[in-house]
Tab-separated table of N, CA and C in Angstrom:
chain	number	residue	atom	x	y	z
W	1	UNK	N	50.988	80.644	38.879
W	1	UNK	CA	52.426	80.522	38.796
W	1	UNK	C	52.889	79.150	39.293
W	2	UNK	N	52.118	78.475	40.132
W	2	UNK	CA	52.684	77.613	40.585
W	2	UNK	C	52.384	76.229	40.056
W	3	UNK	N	51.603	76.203	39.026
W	3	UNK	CA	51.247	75.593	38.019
W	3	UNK	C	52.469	75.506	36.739
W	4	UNK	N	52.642	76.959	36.445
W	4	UNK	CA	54.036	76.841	35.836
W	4	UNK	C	55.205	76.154	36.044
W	5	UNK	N	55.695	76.279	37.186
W	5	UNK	CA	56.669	75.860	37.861
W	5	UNK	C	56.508	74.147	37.957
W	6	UNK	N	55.410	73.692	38.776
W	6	UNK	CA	55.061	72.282	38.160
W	6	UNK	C	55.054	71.814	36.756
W	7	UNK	N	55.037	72.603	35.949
W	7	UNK	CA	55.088	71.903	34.341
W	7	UNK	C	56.324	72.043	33.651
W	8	UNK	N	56.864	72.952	34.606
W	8	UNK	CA	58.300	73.142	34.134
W	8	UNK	C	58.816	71.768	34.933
W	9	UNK	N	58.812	71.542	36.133
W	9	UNK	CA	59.552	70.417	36.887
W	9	UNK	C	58.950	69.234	36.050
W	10	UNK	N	58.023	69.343	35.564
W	10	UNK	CA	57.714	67.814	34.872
W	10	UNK	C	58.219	67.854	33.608
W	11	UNK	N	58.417	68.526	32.940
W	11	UNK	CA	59.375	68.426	31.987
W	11	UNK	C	60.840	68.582	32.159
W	12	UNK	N	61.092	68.885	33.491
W	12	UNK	CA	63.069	69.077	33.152
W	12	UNK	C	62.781	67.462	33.995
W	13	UNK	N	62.374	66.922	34.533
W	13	UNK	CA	62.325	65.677	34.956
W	13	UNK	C	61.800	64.309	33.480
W	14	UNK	N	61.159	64.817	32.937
W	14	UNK	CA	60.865	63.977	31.460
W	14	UNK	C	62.027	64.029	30.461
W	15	UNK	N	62.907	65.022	30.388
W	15	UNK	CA	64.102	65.261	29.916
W	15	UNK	C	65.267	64.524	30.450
W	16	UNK	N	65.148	64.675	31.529
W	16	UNK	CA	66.101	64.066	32.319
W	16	UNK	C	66.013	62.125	32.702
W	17	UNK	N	64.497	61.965	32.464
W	17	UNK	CA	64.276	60.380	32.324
W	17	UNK	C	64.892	59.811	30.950
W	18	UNK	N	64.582	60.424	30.107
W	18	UNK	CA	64.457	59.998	28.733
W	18	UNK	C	66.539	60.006	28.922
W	19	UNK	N	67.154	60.982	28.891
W	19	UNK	CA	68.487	60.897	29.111
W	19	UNK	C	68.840	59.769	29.683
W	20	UNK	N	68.872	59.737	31.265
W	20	UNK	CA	69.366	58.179	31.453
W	20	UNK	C	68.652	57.031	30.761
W	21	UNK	N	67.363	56.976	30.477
W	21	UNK	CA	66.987	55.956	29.913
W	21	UNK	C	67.827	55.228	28.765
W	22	UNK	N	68.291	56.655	27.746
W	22	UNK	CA	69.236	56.594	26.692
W	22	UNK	C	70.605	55.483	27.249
W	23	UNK	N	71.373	56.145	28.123
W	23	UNK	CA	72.286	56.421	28.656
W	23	UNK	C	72.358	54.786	29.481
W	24	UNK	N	72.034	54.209	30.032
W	24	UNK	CA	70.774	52.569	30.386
W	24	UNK	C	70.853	51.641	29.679
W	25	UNK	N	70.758	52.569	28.572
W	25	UNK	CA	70.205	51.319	27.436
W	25	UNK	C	71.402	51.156	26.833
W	26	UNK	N	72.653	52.031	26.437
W	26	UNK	CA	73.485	52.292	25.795
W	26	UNK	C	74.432	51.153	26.613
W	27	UNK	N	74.826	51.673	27.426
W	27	UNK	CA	76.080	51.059	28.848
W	27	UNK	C	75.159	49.761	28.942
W	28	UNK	N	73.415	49.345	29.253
W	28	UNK	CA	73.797	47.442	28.656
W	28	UNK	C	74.118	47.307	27.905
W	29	UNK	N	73.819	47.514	26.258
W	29	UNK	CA	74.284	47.448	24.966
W	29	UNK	C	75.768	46.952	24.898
W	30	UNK	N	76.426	48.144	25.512
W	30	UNK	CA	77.986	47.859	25.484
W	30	UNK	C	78.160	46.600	26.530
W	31	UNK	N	77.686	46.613	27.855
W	31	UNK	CA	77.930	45.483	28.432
W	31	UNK	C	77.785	44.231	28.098
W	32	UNK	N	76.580	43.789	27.766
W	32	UNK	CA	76.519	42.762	26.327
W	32	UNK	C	77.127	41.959	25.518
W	33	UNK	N	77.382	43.279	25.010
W	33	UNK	CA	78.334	42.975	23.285
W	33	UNK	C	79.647	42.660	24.204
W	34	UNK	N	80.378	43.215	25.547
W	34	UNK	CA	81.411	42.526	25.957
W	34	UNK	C	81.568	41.316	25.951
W	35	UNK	N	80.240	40.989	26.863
W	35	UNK	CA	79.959	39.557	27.294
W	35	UNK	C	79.828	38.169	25.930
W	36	UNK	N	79.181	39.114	25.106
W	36	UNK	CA	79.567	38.245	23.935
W	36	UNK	C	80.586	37.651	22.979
W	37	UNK	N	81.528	39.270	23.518
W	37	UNK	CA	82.902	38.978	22.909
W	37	UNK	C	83.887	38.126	23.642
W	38	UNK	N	84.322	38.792	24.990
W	38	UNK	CA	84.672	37.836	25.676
W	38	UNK	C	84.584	36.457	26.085
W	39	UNK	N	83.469	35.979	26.103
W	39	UNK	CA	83.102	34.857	26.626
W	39	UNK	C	82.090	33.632	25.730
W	40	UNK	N	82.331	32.841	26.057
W	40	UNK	CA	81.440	31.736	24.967
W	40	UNK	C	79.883	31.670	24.989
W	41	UNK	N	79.453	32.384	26.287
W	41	UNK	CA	78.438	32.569	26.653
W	41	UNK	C	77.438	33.711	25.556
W	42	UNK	N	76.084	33.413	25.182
W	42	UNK	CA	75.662	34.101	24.063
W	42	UNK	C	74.401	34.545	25.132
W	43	UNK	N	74.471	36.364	25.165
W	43	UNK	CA	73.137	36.978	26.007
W	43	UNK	C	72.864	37.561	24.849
W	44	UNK	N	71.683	37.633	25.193
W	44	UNK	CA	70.327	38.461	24.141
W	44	UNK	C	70.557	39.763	24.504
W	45	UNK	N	69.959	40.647	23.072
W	45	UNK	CA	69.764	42.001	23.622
W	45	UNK	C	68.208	42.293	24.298
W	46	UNK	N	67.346	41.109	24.241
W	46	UNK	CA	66.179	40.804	24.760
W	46	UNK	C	66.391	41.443	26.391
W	47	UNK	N	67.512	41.301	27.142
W	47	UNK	CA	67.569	41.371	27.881
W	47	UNK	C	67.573	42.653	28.662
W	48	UNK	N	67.609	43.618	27.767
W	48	UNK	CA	67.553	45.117	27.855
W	48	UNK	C	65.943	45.430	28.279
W	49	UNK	N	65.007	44.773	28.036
W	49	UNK	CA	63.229	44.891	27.686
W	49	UNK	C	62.880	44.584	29.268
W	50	UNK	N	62.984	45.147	29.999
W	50	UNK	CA	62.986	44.998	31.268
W	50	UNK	C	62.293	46.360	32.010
W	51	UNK	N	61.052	45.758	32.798
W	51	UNK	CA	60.427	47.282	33.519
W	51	UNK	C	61.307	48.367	34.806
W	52	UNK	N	62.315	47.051	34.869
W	52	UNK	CA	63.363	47.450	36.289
W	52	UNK	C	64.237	48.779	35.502
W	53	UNK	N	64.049	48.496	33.884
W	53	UNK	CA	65.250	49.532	33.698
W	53	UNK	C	64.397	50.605	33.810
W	54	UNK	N	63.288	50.743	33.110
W	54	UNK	CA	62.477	52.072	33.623
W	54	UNK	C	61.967	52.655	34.396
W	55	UNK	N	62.065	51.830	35.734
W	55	UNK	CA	61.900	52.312	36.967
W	55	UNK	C	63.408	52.770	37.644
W	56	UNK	N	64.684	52.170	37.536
W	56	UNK	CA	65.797	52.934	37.631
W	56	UNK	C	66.258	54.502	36.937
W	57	UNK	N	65.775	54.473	35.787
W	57	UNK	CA	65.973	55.685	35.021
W	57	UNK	C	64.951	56.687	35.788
W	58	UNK	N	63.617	56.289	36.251
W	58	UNK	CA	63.130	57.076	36.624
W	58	UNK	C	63.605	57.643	38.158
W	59	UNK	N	63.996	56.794	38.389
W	59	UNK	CA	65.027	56.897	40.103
W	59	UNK	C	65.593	57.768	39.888
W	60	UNK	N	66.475	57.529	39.035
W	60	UNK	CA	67.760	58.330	38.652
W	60	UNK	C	67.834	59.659	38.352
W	61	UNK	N	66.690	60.094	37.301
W	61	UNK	CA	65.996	61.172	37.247
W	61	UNK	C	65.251	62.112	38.117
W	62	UNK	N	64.755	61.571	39.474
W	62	UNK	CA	64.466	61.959	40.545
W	62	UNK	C	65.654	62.557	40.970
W	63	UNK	N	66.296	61.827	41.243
W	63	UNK	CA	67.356	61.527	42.625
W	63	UNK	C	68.769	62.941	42.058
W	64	UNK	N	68.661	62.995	40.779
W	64	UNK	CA	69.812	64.374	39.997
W	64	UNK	C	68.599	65.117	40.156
W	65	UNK	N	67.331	65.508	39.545
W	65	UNK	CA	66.733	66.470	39.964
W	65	UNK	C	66.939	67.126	41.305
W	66	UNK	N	66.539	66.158	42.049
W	66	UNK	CA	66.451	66.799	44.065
W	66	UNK	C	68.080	67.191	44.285
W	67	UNK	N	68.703	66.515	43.726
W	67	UNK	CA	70.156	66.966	43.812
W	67	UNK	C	70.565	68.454	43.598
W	68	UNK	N	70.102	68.148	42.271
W	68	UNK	CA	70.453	69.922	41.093
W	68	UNK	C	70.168	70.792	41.975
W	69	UNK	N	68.305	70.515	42.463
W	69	UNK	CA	67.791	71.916	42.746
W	69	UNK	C	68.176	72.413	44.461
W	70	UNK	N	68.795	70.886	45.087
W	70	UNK	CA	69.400	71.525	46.324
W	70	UNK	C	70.084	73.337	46.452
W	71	UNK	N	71.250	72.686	45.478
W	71	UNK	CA	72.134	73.307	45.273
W	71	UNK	C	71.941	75.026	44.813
């Protein structure tokens, strides 16, 4: 059983990475395209390709998990 329960937590946690990851990628996207509009200044979407973002998403995904299951 407690094997279960671990494969269940690794998947509502793989669910939950992949979400903010989405969610990350989306909100730079939009931040971006501001910066491009607004300003004369030209950023890449290159700039999204970054290991920091997938180690935040995975934070993030932690950090609402331990949250959720406080509760």
């Amino acid at each position: 059983q407690t094997v279960l329960e671990a494969l269940s937590t690794l998947l509502e946690w793989t669910g939950l990475f992949v979400l903010f990851l989405a969610a990350n990628l989306v909100l730079g996207l939009l931040f971006i395209l501001a910066i491009r509009g607004f300003t004369p200044r030209f950023v890449s979407v290159y700039e999204l390709e970054s290991h920091f973002l997938l180690v935040l998403s995975g934070v993030q995904a932690c950090v609402f998990l331990l949250c959720w299951n406080r509760t």
